[in-house]
GROMACS .gro file of C-alpha atoms in nm:
model
  341
    1UNK     CA    1   1.804  -5.111   0.819
    2UNK     CA    2   1.669  -5.402   1.025
    3UNK     CA    3   1.314  -5.445   1.154
    4UNK     CA    4   1.401  -5.324   1.502
    5UNK     CA    5   1.543  -5.001   1.368
    6UNK     CA    6   1.238  -4.943   1.149
    7UNK     CA    7   1.009  -5.000   1.447
    8UNK     CA    8   1.210  -4.754   1.656
    9UNK     CA    9   1.174  -4.489   1.385
   10UNK     CA   10   0.801  -4.540   1.319
   11UNK     CA   11   0.693  -4.595   1.680
   12UNK     CA   12   0.887  -4.380   1.928
   13UNK     CA   13   0.904  -4.503   2.286
   14UNK     CA   14   0.751  -4.325   2.583
   15UNK     CA   15   1.098  -4.206   2.684
   16UNK     CA   16   1.145  -4.052   2.339
   17UNK     CA   17   0.805  -3.884   2.354
   18UNK     CA   18   0.833  -3.758   2.711
   19UNK     CA   19   1.039  -3.437   2.652
   20UNK     CA   20   0.803  -3.307   2.384
   21UNK     CA   21   0.495  -3.408   2.583
   22UNK     CA   22   0.621  -3.234   2.896
   23UNK     CA   23   0.702  -2.920   2.698
   24UNK     CA   24   0.354  -2.921   2.542
   25UNK     CA   25   0.186  -2.972   2.880
   26UNK     CA   26   0.395  -2.700   3.049
   27UNK     CA   27   0.306  -2.443   2.783
   28UNK     CA   28  -0.058  -2.561   2.785
   29UNK     CA   29  -0.078  -2.497   3.161
   30UNK     CA   30   0.037  -2.139   3.104
   31UNK     CA   31  -0.217  -2.106   2.821
   32UNK     CA   32  -0.495  -2.242   3.043
   33UNK     CA   33  -0.413  -1.982   3.310
   34UNK     CA   34  -0.405  -1.701   3.055
   35UNK     CA   35  -0.736  -1.823   2.915
   36UNK     CA   36  -0.896  -1.785   3.258
   37UNK     CA   37  -0.767  -1.428   3.277
   38UNK     CA   38  -0.880  -1.344   2.923
   39UNK     CA   39  -1.175  -1.578   2.846
   40UNK     CA   40  -1.264  -1.382   2.533
   41UNK     CA   41  -0.944  -1.518   2.378
   42UNK     CA   42  -0.946  -1.854   2.556
   43UNK     CA   43  -0.689  -2.118   2.644
   44UNK     CA   44  -0.681  -2.293   2.303
   45UNK     CA   45  -0.585  -1.975   2.119
   46UNK     CA   46  -0.324  -1.887   2.384
   47UNK     CA   47  -0.189  -2.242   2.349
   48UNK     CA   48  -0.135  -2.224   1.976
   49UNK     CA   49   0.008  -1.869   1.996
   50UNK     CA   50   0.251  -1.958   2.277
   51UNK     CA   51   0.349  -2.274   2.088
   52UNK     CA   52   0.424  -2.074   1.773
   53UNK     CA   53   0.630  -1.822   1.972
   54UNK     CA   54   0.837  -2.094   2.143
   55UNK     CA   55   0.887  -2.280   1.814
   56UNK     CA   56   1.009  -1.971   1.629
   57UNK     CA   57   1.200  -1.794   1.908
   58UNK     CA   58   1.356  -2.085   2.098
   59UNK     CA   59   1.338  -2.363   1.834
   60UNK     CA   60   1.329  -2.681   2.052
   61UNK     CA   61   1.569  -2.946   1.922
   62UNK     CA   62   1.503  -3.289   1.778
   63UNK     CA   63   1.472  -3.441   2.127
   64UNK     CA   64   1.127  -3.286   2.154
   65UNK     CA   65   0.997  -3.380   1.809
   66UNK     CA   66   0.844  -3.722   1.887
   67UNK     CA   67   0.646  -3.596   2.186
   68UNK     CA   68   0.526  -3.283   2.006
   69UNK     CA   69   0.403  -3.492   1.713
   70UNK     CA   70   0.228  -3.734   1.950
   71UNK     CA   71   0.054  -3.448   2.131
   72UNK     CA   72  -0.050  -3.284   1.804
   73UNK     CA   73  -0.205  -3.605   1.668
   74UNK     CA   74  -0.293  -3.866   1.933
   75UNK     CA   75  -0.378  -3.623   2.215
   76UNK     CA   76  -0.583  -3.428   1.961
   77UNK     CA   77  -0.798  -3.737   1.901
   78UNK     CA   78  -0.831  -3.800   2.275
   79UNK     CA   79  -0.959  -3.444   2.320
   80UNK     CA   80  -1.237  -3.500   2.065
   81UNK     CA   81  -1.341  -3.823   2.242
   82UNK     CA   82  -1.343  -3.643   2.578
   83UNK     CA   83  -1.574  -3.376   2.434
   84UNK     CA   84  -1.831  -3.650   2.372
   85UNK     CA   85  -1.884  -3.696   2.745
   86UNK     CA   86  -2.008  -3.336   2.764
   87UNK     CA   87  -2.265  -3.364   2.486
   88UNK     CA   88  -2.597  -3.527   2.570
   89UNK     CA   89  -2.772  -3.579   2.238
   90UNK     CA   90  -3.127  -3.586   2.376
   91UNK     CA   91  -3.081  -3.245   2.543
   92UNK     CA   92  -3.023  -3.075   2.209
   93UNK     CA   93  -3.262  -3.276   1.990
   94UNK     CA   94  -3.558  -3.035   2.014
   95UNK     CA   95  -3.353  -2.721   1.955
   96UNK     CA   96  -3.157  -2.903   1.687
   97UNK     CA   97  -3.473  -2.972   1.488
   98UNK     CA   98  -3.588  -2.611   1.528
   99UNK     CA   99  -3.258  -2.475   1.402
  100UNK     CA  100  -3.184  -2.748   1.146
  101UNK     CA  101  -3.293  -2.553   0.837
  102UNK     CA  102  -3.075  -2.253   0.924
  103UNK     CA  103  -2.783  -2.476   1.024
  104UNK     CA  104  -2.791  -2.681   0.703
  105UNK     CA  105  -2.814  -2.372   0.481
  106UNK     CA  106  -2.526  -2.194   0.658
  107UNK     CA  107  -2.306  -2.504   0.643
  108UNK     CA  108  -2.378  -2.545   0.271
  109UNK     CA  109  -2.305  -2.177   0.211
  110UNK     CA  110  -1.977  -2.207   0.406
  111UNK     CA  111  -1.852  -2.500   0.197
  112UNK     CA  112  -1.958  -2.349  -0.136
  113UNK     CA  113  -1.802  -2.013  -0.052
  114UNK     CA  114  -1.481  -2.177   0.070
  115UNK     CA  115  -1.457  -2.376  -0.254
  116UNK     CA  116  -1.542  -2.093  -0.497
  117UNK     CA  117  -1.358  -1.812  -0.320
  118UNK     CA  118  -1.068  -2.042  -0.242
  119UNK     CA  119  -1.028  -2.117  -0.613
  120UNK     CA  120  -1.040  -1.747  -0.697
  121UNK     CA  121  -0.777  -1.668  -0.433
  122UNK     CA  122  -0.572  -1.977  -0.528
  123UNK     CA  123  -0.570  -2.113  -0.173
  124UNK     CA  124  -0.469  -2.480  -0.175
  125UNK     CA  125  -0.726  -2.753  -0.103
  126UNK     CA  126  -0.635  -2.856   0.252
  127UNK     CA  127  -0.632  -2.498   0.381
  128UNK     CA  128  -0.966  -2.436   0.208
  129UNK     CA  129  -1.113  -2.740   0.383
  130UNK     CA  130  -0.976  -2.635   0.723
  131UNK     CA  131  -1.116  -2.281   0.695
  132UNK     CA  132  -1.445  -2.401   0.546
  133UNK     CA  133  -1.509  -2.668   0.809
  134UNK     CA  134  -1.387  -2.445   1.092
  135UNK     CA  135  -1.627  -2.167   0.990
  136UNK     CA  136  -1.915  -2.400   0.908
  137UNK     CA  137  -1.912  -2.616   1.222
  138UNK     CA  138  -1.729  -2.523   1.540
  139UNK     CA  139  -1.399  -2.348   1.486
  140UNK     CA  140  -1.094  -2.506   1.645
  141UNK     CA  141  -1.277  -2.822   1.755
  142UNK     CA  142  -1.387  -2.898   1.398
  143UNK     CA  143  -1.039  -2.828   1.265
  144UNK     CA  144  -0.902  -3.059   1.534
  145UNK     CA  145  -1.145  -3.334   1.430
  146UNK     CA  146  -1.056  -3.333   1.059
  147UNK     CA  147  -0.681  -3.278   1.097
  148UNK     CA  148  -0.604  -3.651   1.147
  149UNK     CA  149  -0.812  -3.727   0.836
  150UNK     CA  150  -0.677  -3.484   0.575
  151UNK     CA  151  -0.331  -3.454   0.736
  152UNK     CA  152  -0.247  -3.088   0.659
  153UNK     CA  153   0.088  -2.926   0.738
  154UNK     CA  154   0.108  -2.795   1.095
  155UNK     CA  155   0.145  -2.435   0.979
  156UNK     CA  156  -0.178  -2.468   0.776
  157UNK     CA  157  -0.364  -2.587   1.085
  158UNK     CA  158  -0.220  -2.302   1.290
  159UNK     CA  159  -0.308  -2.050   1.019
  160UNK     CA  160  -0.666  -2.178   0.990
  161UNK     CA  161  -0.726  -2.165   1.367
  162UNK     CA  162  -0.575  -1.815   1.390
  163UNK     CA  163  -0.795  -1.696   1.102
  164UNK     CA  164  -1.108  -1.846   1.260
  165UNK     CA  165  -1.022  -1.682   1.594
  166UNK     CA  166  -0.980  -1.339   1.430
  167UNK     CA  167  -1.336  -1.340   1.300
  168UNK     CA  168  -1.472  -1.493   1.621
  169UNK     CA  169  -1.333  -1.192   1.807
  170UNK     CA  170  -1.491  -0.952   1.557
  171UNK     CA  171  -1.825  -1.136   1.590
  172UNK     CA  172  -1.827  -1.119   1.971
  173UNK     CA  173  -1.782  -0.741   1.956
  174UNK     CA  174  -2.002  -0.671   1.652
  175UNK     CA  175  -2.295  -0.915   1.665
  176UNK     CA  176  -2.472  -0.786   1.982
  177UNK     CA  177  -2.459  -0.430   1.847
  178UNK     CA  178  -2.594  -0.537   1.507
  179UNK     CA  179  -2.857  -0.754   1.675
  180UNK     CA  180  -2.999  -0.457   1.862
  181UNK     CA  181  -2.980  -0.234   1.553
  182UNK     CA  182  -3.172  -0.498   1.355
  183UNK     CA  183  -3.424  -0.535   1.644
  184UNK     CA  184  -3.375  -0.912   1.657
  185UNK     CA  185  -3.573  -1.113   1.910
  186UNK     CA  186  -3.388  -1.311   2.178
  187UNK     CA  187  -3.448  -1.638   1.991
  188UNK     CA  188  -3.363  -1.475   1.658
  189UNK     CA  189  -3.032  -1.346   1.786
  190UNK     CA  190  -2.957  -1.674   1.962
  191UNK     CA  191  -3.016  -1.864   1.638
  192UNK     CA  192  -2.800  -1.615   1.446
  193UNK     CA  193  -2.513  -1.633   1.694
  194UNK     CA  194  -2.539  -2.010   1.726
  195UNK     CA  195  -2.520  -2.066   1.350
  196UNK     CA  196  -2.289  -1.784   1.238
  197UNK     CA  197  -2.021  -1.779   1.511
  198UNK     CA  198  -1.811  -2.094   1.524
  199UNK     CA  199  -1.620  -2.124   1.852
  200UNK     CA  200  -1.838  -2.220   2.149
  201UNK     CA  201  -1.685  -1.967   2.388
  202UNK     CA  202  -1.744  -1.689   2.135
  203UNK     CA  203  -2.106  -1.799   2.083
  204UNK     CA  204  -2.161  -1.790   2.459
  205UNK     CA  205  -1.995  -1.449   2.493
  206UNK     CA  206  -2.198  -1.292   2.211
  207UNK     CA  207  -2.526  -1.460   2.311
  208UNK     CA  208  -2.520  -1.354   2.675
  209UNK     CA  209  -2.404  -1.004   2.578
  210UNK     CA  210  -2.740  -0.970   2.402
  211UNK     CA  211  -2.959  -1.134   2.669
  212UNK     CA  212  -2.976  -1.438   2.895
  213UNK     CA  213  -3.247  -1.596   2.679
  214UNK     CA  214  -3.040  -1.540   2.364
  215UNK     CA  215  -2.735  -1.688   2.533
  216UNK     CA  216  -2.920  -2.002   2.645
  217UNK     CA  217  -3.066  -2.060   2.298
  218UNK     CA  218  -2.741  -1.983   2.114
  219UNK     CA  219  -2.549  -2.231   2.329
  220UNK     CA  220  -2.787  -2.519   2.253
  221UNK     CA  221  -2.794  -2.434   1.881
  222UNK     CA  222  -2.416  -2.432   1.882
  223UNK     CA  223  -2.391  -2.771   2.055
  224UNK     CA  224  -2.635  -2.919   1.803
  225UNK     CA  225  -2.436  -2.772   1.517
  226UNK     CA  226  -2.118  -2.924   1.660
  227UNK     CA  227  -2.260  -3.277   1.624
  228UNK     CA  228  -2.254  -3.235   1.244
  229UNK     CA  229  -1.875  -3.272   1.256
  230UNK     CA  230  -1.943  -3.648   1.280
  231UNK     CA  231  -2.101  -3.698   0.934
  232UNK     CA  232  -1.865  -3.441   0.782
  233UNK     CA  233  -1.559  -3.618   0.923
  234UNK     CA  234  -1.686  -3.951   0.793
  235UNK     CA  235  -1.755  -3.800   0.450
  236UNK     CA  236  -1.403  -3.655   0.438
  237UNK     CA  237  -1.255  -3.990   0.541
  238UNK     CA  238  -1.434  -4.172   0.259
  239UNK     CA  239  -1.338  -3.897   0.012
  240UNK     CA  240  -0.971  -3.933   0.108
  241UNK     CA  241  -1.000  -4.312   0.083
  242UNK     CA  242  -1.162  -4.291  -0.262
  243UNK     CA  243  -0.892  -4.051  -0.384
  244UNK     CA  244  -0.615  -4.280  -0.262
  245UNK     CA  245  -0.777  -4.582  -0.424
  246UNK     CA  246  -0.825  -4.392  -0.751
  247UNK     CA  247  -0.458  -4.295  -0.749
  248UNK     CA  248  -0.371  -4.664  -0.712
  249UNK     CA  249  -0.202  -4.635  -0.373
  250UNK     CA  250  -0.046  -4.975  -0.303
  251UNK     CA  251  -0.081  -4.934   0.074
  252UNK     CA  252  -0.445  -4.817   0.059
  253UNK     CA  253  -0.655  -4.932   0.354
  254UNK     CA  254  -0.998  -4.798   0.448
  255UNK     CA  255  -0.955  -4.947   0.794
  256UNK     CA  256  -0.633  -4.750   0.842
  257UNK     CA  257  -0.776  -4.418   0.723
  258UNK     CA  258  -1.115  -4.448   0.897
  259UNK     CA  259  -1.145  -4.187   1.181
  260UNK     CA  260  -1.201  -4.434   1.466
  261UNK     CA  261  -1.184  -4.153   1.721
  262UNK     CA  262  -1.516  -4.024   1.581
  263UNK     CA  263  -1.671  -4.363   1.660
  264UNK     CA  264  -1.540  -4.338   2.017
  265UNK     CA  265  -1.676  -3.982   2.033
  266UNK     CA  266  -2.020  -4.126   1.953
  267UNK     CA  267  -1.974  -4.390   2.224
  268UNK     CA  268  -1.883  -4.120   2.477
  269UNK     CA  269  -2.188  -3.914   2.376
  270UNK     CA  270  -2.406  -4.223   2.407
  271UNK     CA  271  -2.274  -4.289   2.757
  272UNK     CA  272  -2.361  -3.930   2.854
  273UNK     CA  273  -2.703  -3.951   2.687
  274UNK     CA  274  -2.793  -4.269   2.880
  275UNK     CA  275  -2.713  -4.090   3.207
  276UNK     CA  276  -2.415  -4.309   3.289
  277UNK     CA  277  -2.187  -4.012   3.359
  278UNK     CA  278  -2.239  -3.901   3.722
  279UNK     CA  279  -2.319  -3.531   3.753
  280UNK     CA  280  -2.042  -3.492   4.010
  281UNK     CA  281  -1.767  -3.575   3.760
  282UNK     CA  282  -1.905  -3.388   3.458
  283UNK     CA  283  -1.721  -3.062   3.543
  284UNK     CA  284  -1.393  -3.256   3.575
  285UNK     CA  285  -1.452  -3.423   3.237
  286UNK     CA  286  -1.518  -3.083   3.080
  287UNK     CA  287  -1.196  -2.943   3.223
  288UNK     CA  288  -1.004  -3.251   3.105
  289UNK     CA  289  -1.141  -3.218   2.751
  290UNK     CA  290  -1.058  -2.847   2.744
  291UNK     CA  291  -0.704  -2.909   2.866
  292UNK     CA  292  -0.640  -3.192   2.618
  293UNK     CA  293  -0.743  -2.957   2.336
  294UNK     CA  294  -0.506  -2.690   2.468
  295UNK     CA  295  -0.219  -2.943   2.487
  296UNK     CA  296  -0.288  -3.060   2.130
  297UNK     CA  297  -0.313  -2.708   1.987
  298UNK     CA  298   0.001  -2.607   2.177
  299UNK     CA  299   0.182  -2.896   2.007
  300UNK     CA  300   0.050  -2.783   1.669
  301UNK     CA  301   0.186  -2.437   1.746
  302UNK     CA  302   0.521  -2.591   1.842
  303UNK     CA  303   0.528  -2.757   1.498
  304UNK     CA  304   0.431  -2.447   1.302
  305UNK     CA  305   0.689  -2.267   1.089
  306UNK     CA  306   0.618  -1.894   1.106
  307UNK     CA  307   0.809  -1.827   0.785
  308UNK     CA  308   0.588  -2.071   0.595
  309UNK     CA  309   0.278  -1.911   0.747
  310UNK     CA  310   0.400  -1.566   0.641
  311UNK     CA  311   0.470  -1.690   0.290
  312UNK     CA  312   0.103  -1.791   0.260
  313UNK     CA  313   0.012  -1.421   0.258
  314UNK     CA  314  -0.326  -1.257   0.313
  315UNK     CA  315  -0.525  -1.485   0.083
  316UNK     CA  316  -0.635  -1.730   0.357
  317UNK     CA  317  -0.746  -1.435   0.572
  318UNK     CA  318  -0.952  -1.301   0.282
  319UNK     CA  319  -1.096  -1.649   0.237
  320UNK     CA  320  -1.188  -1.664   0.607
  321UNK     CA  321  -1.350  -1.319   0.585
  322UNK     CA  322  -1.553  -1.418   0.280
  323UNK     CA  323  -1.677  -1.746   0.428
  324UNK     CA  324  -1.762  -1.584   0.762
  325UNK     CA  325  -1.954  -1.298   0.593
  326UNK     CA  326  -2.146  -1.540   0.370
  327UNK     CA  327  -2.246  -1.756   0.667
  328UNK     CA  328  -2.354  -1.454   0.874
  329UNK     CA  329  -2.572  -1.308   0.598
  330UNK     CA  330  -2.725  -1.642   0.494
  331UNK     CA  331  -2.826  -1.718   0.854
  332UNK     CA  332  -3.023  -1.393   0.874
  333UNK     CA  333  -3.177  -1.443   0.530
  334UNK     CA  334  -3.304  -1.792   0.610
  335UNK     CA  335  -3.455  -1.669   0.938
  336UNK     CA  336  -3.622  -1.385   0.749
  337UNK     CA  337  -3.773  -1.628   0.498
  338UNK     CA  338  -3.905  -1.872   0.761
  339UNK     CA  339  -4.015  -1.594   0.998
  340UNK     CA  340  -3.791  -1.671   1.294
  341UNK     CA  341  -3.634  -1.327   1.339
   0.00000   0.00000   0.00000
């Protein structure tokens, strides 16, 4: 095969990507609309579910493959960068310091539980990492951030996001009731929701179901917690690089494996922090980031093989349940010890 042919295989043209991109965008638009109707579920979850349904009921042909892969990888990275424009680091610094002890303990508990319980349940490493990071940090956004680094199979990513969503839904319905039964203060419940529920929309829904003050505090705690995906992504990137080097990979390159999109995320956050993003365009940037995530997750759904997901069985769901329960309990225990309930 000559060099031109190799280039054509490894780098598809825009024309080759267009069918899959258009399909992903079309389904994402439907998911966005459904998410507005049912915000408790949200557009990203609708996107991945609709993508899975189309993939396994209609089975788009090879013409769509290049565009679907591009949307599931490159657009995914763009969505993380776009999120940076909505996160002003100085706005969350004070609350971040107040909640740091609880956040660090719950994240540590999430990773330890995912590792230990995952070994007991014999869940493979990449799915353990996806569920652990998704539960520890910020659900689908965290999974989206580490996917380009650890490169899991598409059905593993879909399974992890679906598992995270299941327990988010349970938390939205259960946490406010438990909060009142436990007589938590507004700040205590906000800290609990912000550290123990992973998806931002679910944190907001649970927080404001308890009280306005709890909702405000939970949202800021959650945004602060989301910034920790940066050091975790970098740590994962170096771990992958070290593993490849140890295995003697001939094509090993730290520059190639480094998650540059995380660096651009920091740049975007810095631009927002310095006040260089006009207030008038901030809502549009938020909508753009949300839609890019929906497009990317739709593409992941379009790549997911339902039979492979089914063959995984209930073990990842049990893992998700165990990690979520451990994080929820540890958050309350730390607050009890430091007197913030």
